[in-house]
């Protein structure tokens, strides 16, 4: 209302109203100050356009992305997305697995710097299959490196993804350290 008085008219696109039930409604707003011949304010004319139907696919996608991001961050498995060889996303489990302080410590790092050198060729072949052929690769055991250089036995599976309109790899990494320790204890007994 103050904008209408100050500017004479006001237009606002894409604002959301969240109902108490949680439903989101999208609106566009146009307002116009009506003045008399001397320029004195008389009233305002306002029109709200309910854009919810037009915006519903976008709203649904945003809600889906929020749920997906939440699920990925709550995953007990490390999830890393890398694009053109560089890490662009790491969830909380990846931060723990690699001994990082935060995702920022991993983002921008060369993905293969976290893979033990003995597995670079295998990892490179799998990455190429995912990025060039857009195919998932099945789970396989590999050895990775924590940021402190300590080795970690892991199971890795990867799938194609897109990051900023470029082919990327979404990698799910399961720490096998505990399982390997139990297997060794069973063998010893």
CSV table of C-alpha atoms in Angstrom, one decimal:
chain,number,residue,atom,x,y,z
A,1,UNK,CA,0.0,0.0,0.0
A,2,UNK,CA,2.8,2.4,0.9
A,3,UNK,CA,4.5,1.6,-2.4
A,4,UNK,CA,1.3,2.4,-4.3
A,5,UNK,CA,1.0,5.8,-2.5
A,6,UNK,CA,4.7,6.6,-3.1
A,7,UNK,CA,5.0,5.5,-6.7
A,8,UNK,CA,1.4,5.8,-8.0
A,9,UNK,CA,1.4,2.2,-9.0
A,10,UNK,CA,3.0,-1.0,-8.0
A,11,UNK,CA,3.5,-4.4,-9.6
A,12,UNK,CA,4.8,-7.6,-7.9
A,13,UNK,CA,5.4,-10.9,-9.6
A,14,UNK,CA,5.7,-14.3,-8.1
A,15,UNK,CA,5.0,-13.9,-4.4
A,16,UNK,CA,3.9,-16.8,-2.4
A,17,UNK,CA,1.3,-17.0,0.4
A,18,UNK,CA,1.6,-20.1,2.6
A,19,UNK,CA,-1.8,-21.1,4.1
A,20,UNK,CA,-1.9,-22.5,7.6
A,21,UNK,CA,-2.4,-26.0,6.1
A,22,UNK,CA,1.0,-25.5,4.4
A,23,UNK,CA,-0.4,-25.1,0.9
A,24,UNK,CA,1.5,-22.5,-1.2
A,25,UNK,CA,-0.5,-20.1,-3.4
A,26,UNK,CA,1.3,-18.0,-6.0
A,27,UNK,CA,0.1,-14.5,-6.9
A,28,UNK,CA,0.9,-11.6,-9.1
A,29,UNK,CA,-0.2,-8.2,-7.8
A,30,UNK,CA,-1.0,-4.9,-9.6
A,31,UNK,CA,-2.0,-1.8,-7.6
A,32,UNK,CA,-2.8,1.7,-8.8
A,33,UNK,CA,-3.4,4.9,-6.8
A,34,UNK,CA,-6.4,6.9,-8.0
A,35,UNK,CA,-6.1,10.6,-7.5
A,36,UNK,CA,-8.4,13.6,-8.2
A,37,UNK,CA,-7.6,16.3,-10.7
A,38,UNK,CA,-5.4,18.1,-8.2
A,39,UNK,CA,-3.4,14.9,-7.5
A,40,UNK,CA,-4.9,14.1,-4.1
A,41,UNK,CA,-5.2,10.4,-3.3
A,42,UNK,CA,-8.8,9.2,-3.5
A,43,UNK,CA,-8.5,5.4,-3.4
A,44,UNK,CA,-6.5,2.5,-4.7
A,45,UNK,CA,-7.4,-0.2,-7.1
A,46,UNK,CA,-5.6,-3.5,-6.5
A,47,UNK,CA,-5.8,-6.7,-8.4
A,48,UNK,CA,-4.4,-10.0,-7.3
A,49,UNK,CA,-3.9,-12.7,-9.9
A,50,UNK,CA,-3.9,-16.2,-8.6
A,51,UNK,CA,-1.0,-17.8,-10.5
A,52,UNK,CA,-1.1,-21.1,-8.5
A,53,UNK,CA,-2.3,-23.2,-11.4
A,54,UNK,CA,0.4,-21.8,-13.7
A,55,UNK,CA,3.1,-22.0,-11.0
A,56,UNK,CA,2.1,-25.4,-9.6
A,57,UNK,CA,4.6,-27.4,-11.6
A,58,UNK,CA,7.4,-25.1,-10.4
A,59,UNK,CA,6.2,-25.1,-6.8
A,60,UNK,CA,5.9,-28.9,-6.9
A,61,UNK,CA,9.5,-29.2,-8.3
A,62,UNK,CA,10.8,-26.9,-5.6
A,63,UNK,CA,9.1,-28.9,-2.9
A,64,UNK,CA,10.4,-32.1,-4.4
A,65,UNK,CA,13.9,-30.7,-4.6
A,66,UNK,CA,13.7,-29.6,-0.9
A,67,UNK,CA,12.6,-33.1,0.1
A,68,UNK,CA,15.3,-34.7,-2.0
A,69,UNK,CA,18.0,-32.5,-0.5
A,70,UNK,CA,16.8,-33.2,3.0
A,71,UNK,CA,16.8,-37.0,2.3
A,72,UNK,CA,20.3,-36.8,0.8
A,73,UNK,CA,21.6,-34.8,3.8
A,74,UNK,CA,20.0,-37.3,6.3
A,75,UNK,CA,21.4,-40.3,4.4
A,76,UNK,CA,23.8,-42.5,6.5
A,77,UNK,CA,25.8,-43.0,3.3
A,78,UNK,CA,28.3,-40.6,1.9
A,79,UNK,CA,26.9,-38.9,-1.2
A,80,UNK,CA,29.2,-36.9,-3.4
A,81,UNK,CA,28.4,-35.2,-6.7
A,82,UNK,CA,31.3,-34.4,-9.0
A,83,UNK,CA,31.4,-32.6,-12.3
A,84,UNK,CA,34.4,-32.3,-14.7
A,85,UNK,CA,36.5,-34.0,-12.0
A,86,UNK,CA,35.7,-31.6,-9.2
A,87,UNK,CA,33.4,-32.2,-6.2
A,88,UNK,CA,30.4,-29.9,-6.3
A,89,UNK,CA,28.3,-31.4,-3.5
A,90,UNK,CA,29.0,-33.5,-0.4
A,91,UNK,CA,26.4,-34.5,2.2
A,92,UNK,CA,27.0,-34.6,6.0
A,93,UNK,CA,27.9,-38.3,5.8
A,94,UNK,CA,30.6,-37.6,3.2
A,95,UNK,CA,32.0,-34.9,5.5
A,96,UNK,CA,32.3,-37.5,8.3
A,97,UNK,CA,33.7,-40.2,6.1
A,98,UNK,CA,36.5,-38.1,4.7
A,99,UNK,CA,37.3,-36.4,8.0
A,100,UNK,CA,36.4,-32.9,6.7
A,101,UNK,CA,35.2,-30.1,8.9
A,102,UNK,CA,32.3,-29.1,6.5
A,103,UNK,CA,31.2,-29.7,2.9
A,104,UNK,CA,33.3,-26.6,1.9
A,105,UNK,CA,36.5,-28.7,2.7
A,106,UNK,CA,35.5,-31.1,0.0
A,107,UNK,CA,33.8,-28.9,-2.6
A,108,UNK,CA,36.2,-28.0,-5.4
A,109,UNK,CA,38.6,-30.8,-4.6
A,110,UNK,CA,39.6,-33.2,-7.4
A,111,UNK,CA,37.4,-36.3,-6.9
A,112,UNK,CA,40.2,-38.7,-7.7
A,113,UNK,CA,42.3,-37.2,-4.9
A,114,UNK,CA,40.0,-39.0,-2.5
A,115,UNK,CA,40.4,-42.3,-4.4
A,116,UNK,CA,43.5,-44.4,-3.6
A,117,UNK,CA,46.0,-44.3,-6.5
A,118,UNK,CA,45.7,-48.1,-7.0
A,119,UNK,CA,42.0,-47.5,-7.9
A,120,UNK,CA,42.4,-44.4,-10.2
A,121,UNK,CA,42.2,-46.4,-13.4
A,122,UNK,CA,39.1,-48.4,-12.3
A,123,UNK,CA,37.4,-45.2,-11.0
A,124,UNK,CA,38.2,-43.3,-14.2
A,125,UNK,CA,36.7,-46.0,-16.3
A,126,UNK,CA,33.5,-46.0,-14.2
A,127,UNK,CA,33.3,-42.2,-14.3
A,128,UNK,CA,33.6,-42.2,-18.0
A,129,UNK,CA,30.8,-44.8,-18.4
A,130,UNK,CA,28.5,-42.7,-16.2
A,131,UNK,CA,29.3,-39.4,-17.9
A,132,UNK,CA,29.6,-40.4,-21.6
A,133,UNK,CA,27.1,-43.3,-21.7
A,134,UNK,CA,24.8,-42.0,-19.0
A,135,UNK,CA,24.7,-45.4,-17.4
A,136,UNK,CA,24.7,-46.3,-13.7
A,137,UNK,CA,27.6,-48.4,-12.5
A,138,UNK,CA,27.0,-51.3,-10.1
A,139,UNK,CA,28.4,-51.4,-6.5
A,140,UNK,CA,32.1,-52.2,-6.3
A,141,UNK,CA,34.6,-52.2,-3.5
A,142,UNK,CA,37.4,-49.6,-3.7
A,143,UNK,CA,39.8,-47.9,-1.3
A,144,UNK,CA,39.4,-44.2,-0.7
A,145,UNK,CA,41.6,-41.7,1.2
A,146,UNK,CA,40.5,-39.5,4.0
A,147,UNK,CA,41.7,-35.9,4.0
A,148,UNK,CA,44.4,-36.9,6.6
A,149,UNK,CA,45.6,-39.6,4.2
A,150,UNK,CA,44.2,-42.6,6.1
A,151,UNK,CA,42.7,-45.3,3.8
A,152,UNK,CA,39.1,-46.4,4.0
A,153,UNK,CA,37.6,-49.5,2.4
A,154,UNK,CA,34.3,-48.5,0.8
A,155,UNK,CA,31.6,-49.7,-1.6
A,156,UNK,CA,30.9,-47.3,-4.3
A,157,UNK,CA,27.9,-47.0,-6.7
A,158,UNK,CA,27.4,-44.1,-9.2
A,159,UNK,CA,24.7,-42.7,-11.4
A,160,UNK,CA,24.5,-40.0,-14.0
A,161,UNK,CA,23.4,-36.6,-12.8
A,162,UNK,CA,23.4,-33.0,-14.1
A,163,UNK,CA,25.2,-30.1,-12.5
A,164,UNK,CA,24.7,-26.6,-14.1
A,165,UNK,CA,23.6,-28.2,-17.4
A,166,UNK,CA,26.8,-30.4,-17.5
A,167,UNK,CA,27.1,-34.1,-17.1
A,168,UNK,CA,27.9,-35.0,-13.5
A,169,UNK,CA,28.3,-38.1,-11.4
A,170,UNK,CA,26.3,-38.8,-8.2
A,171,UNK,CA,28.3,-41.2,-6.1
A,172,UNK,CA,27.0,-43.1,-3.1
A,173,UNK,CA,29.8,-44.4,-0.8
A,174,UNK,CA,29.3,-46.9,2.0
A,175,UNK,CA,32.1,-47.2,4.6
A,176,UNK,CA,33.0,-50.9,4.9
A,177,UNK,CA,35.6,-50.4,7.7
A,178,UNK,CA,33.3,-51.9,10.4
A,179,UNK,CA,32.1,-54.8,8.2
A,180,UNK,CA,35.7,-55.7,7.3
A,181,UNK,CA,36.7,-55.6,10.9
A,182,UNK,CA,33.9,-58.0,11.8
A,183,UNK,CA,34.8,-60.3,8.9
A,184,UNK,CA,38.4,-60.4,10.1
A,185,UNK,CA,37.3,-61.1,13.7
A,186,UNK,CA,35.1,-64.0,12.5
A,187,UNK,CA,38.0,-65.4,10.4
A,188,UNK,CA,40.3,-65.3,13.4
A,189,UNK,CA,37.9,-67.1,15.7
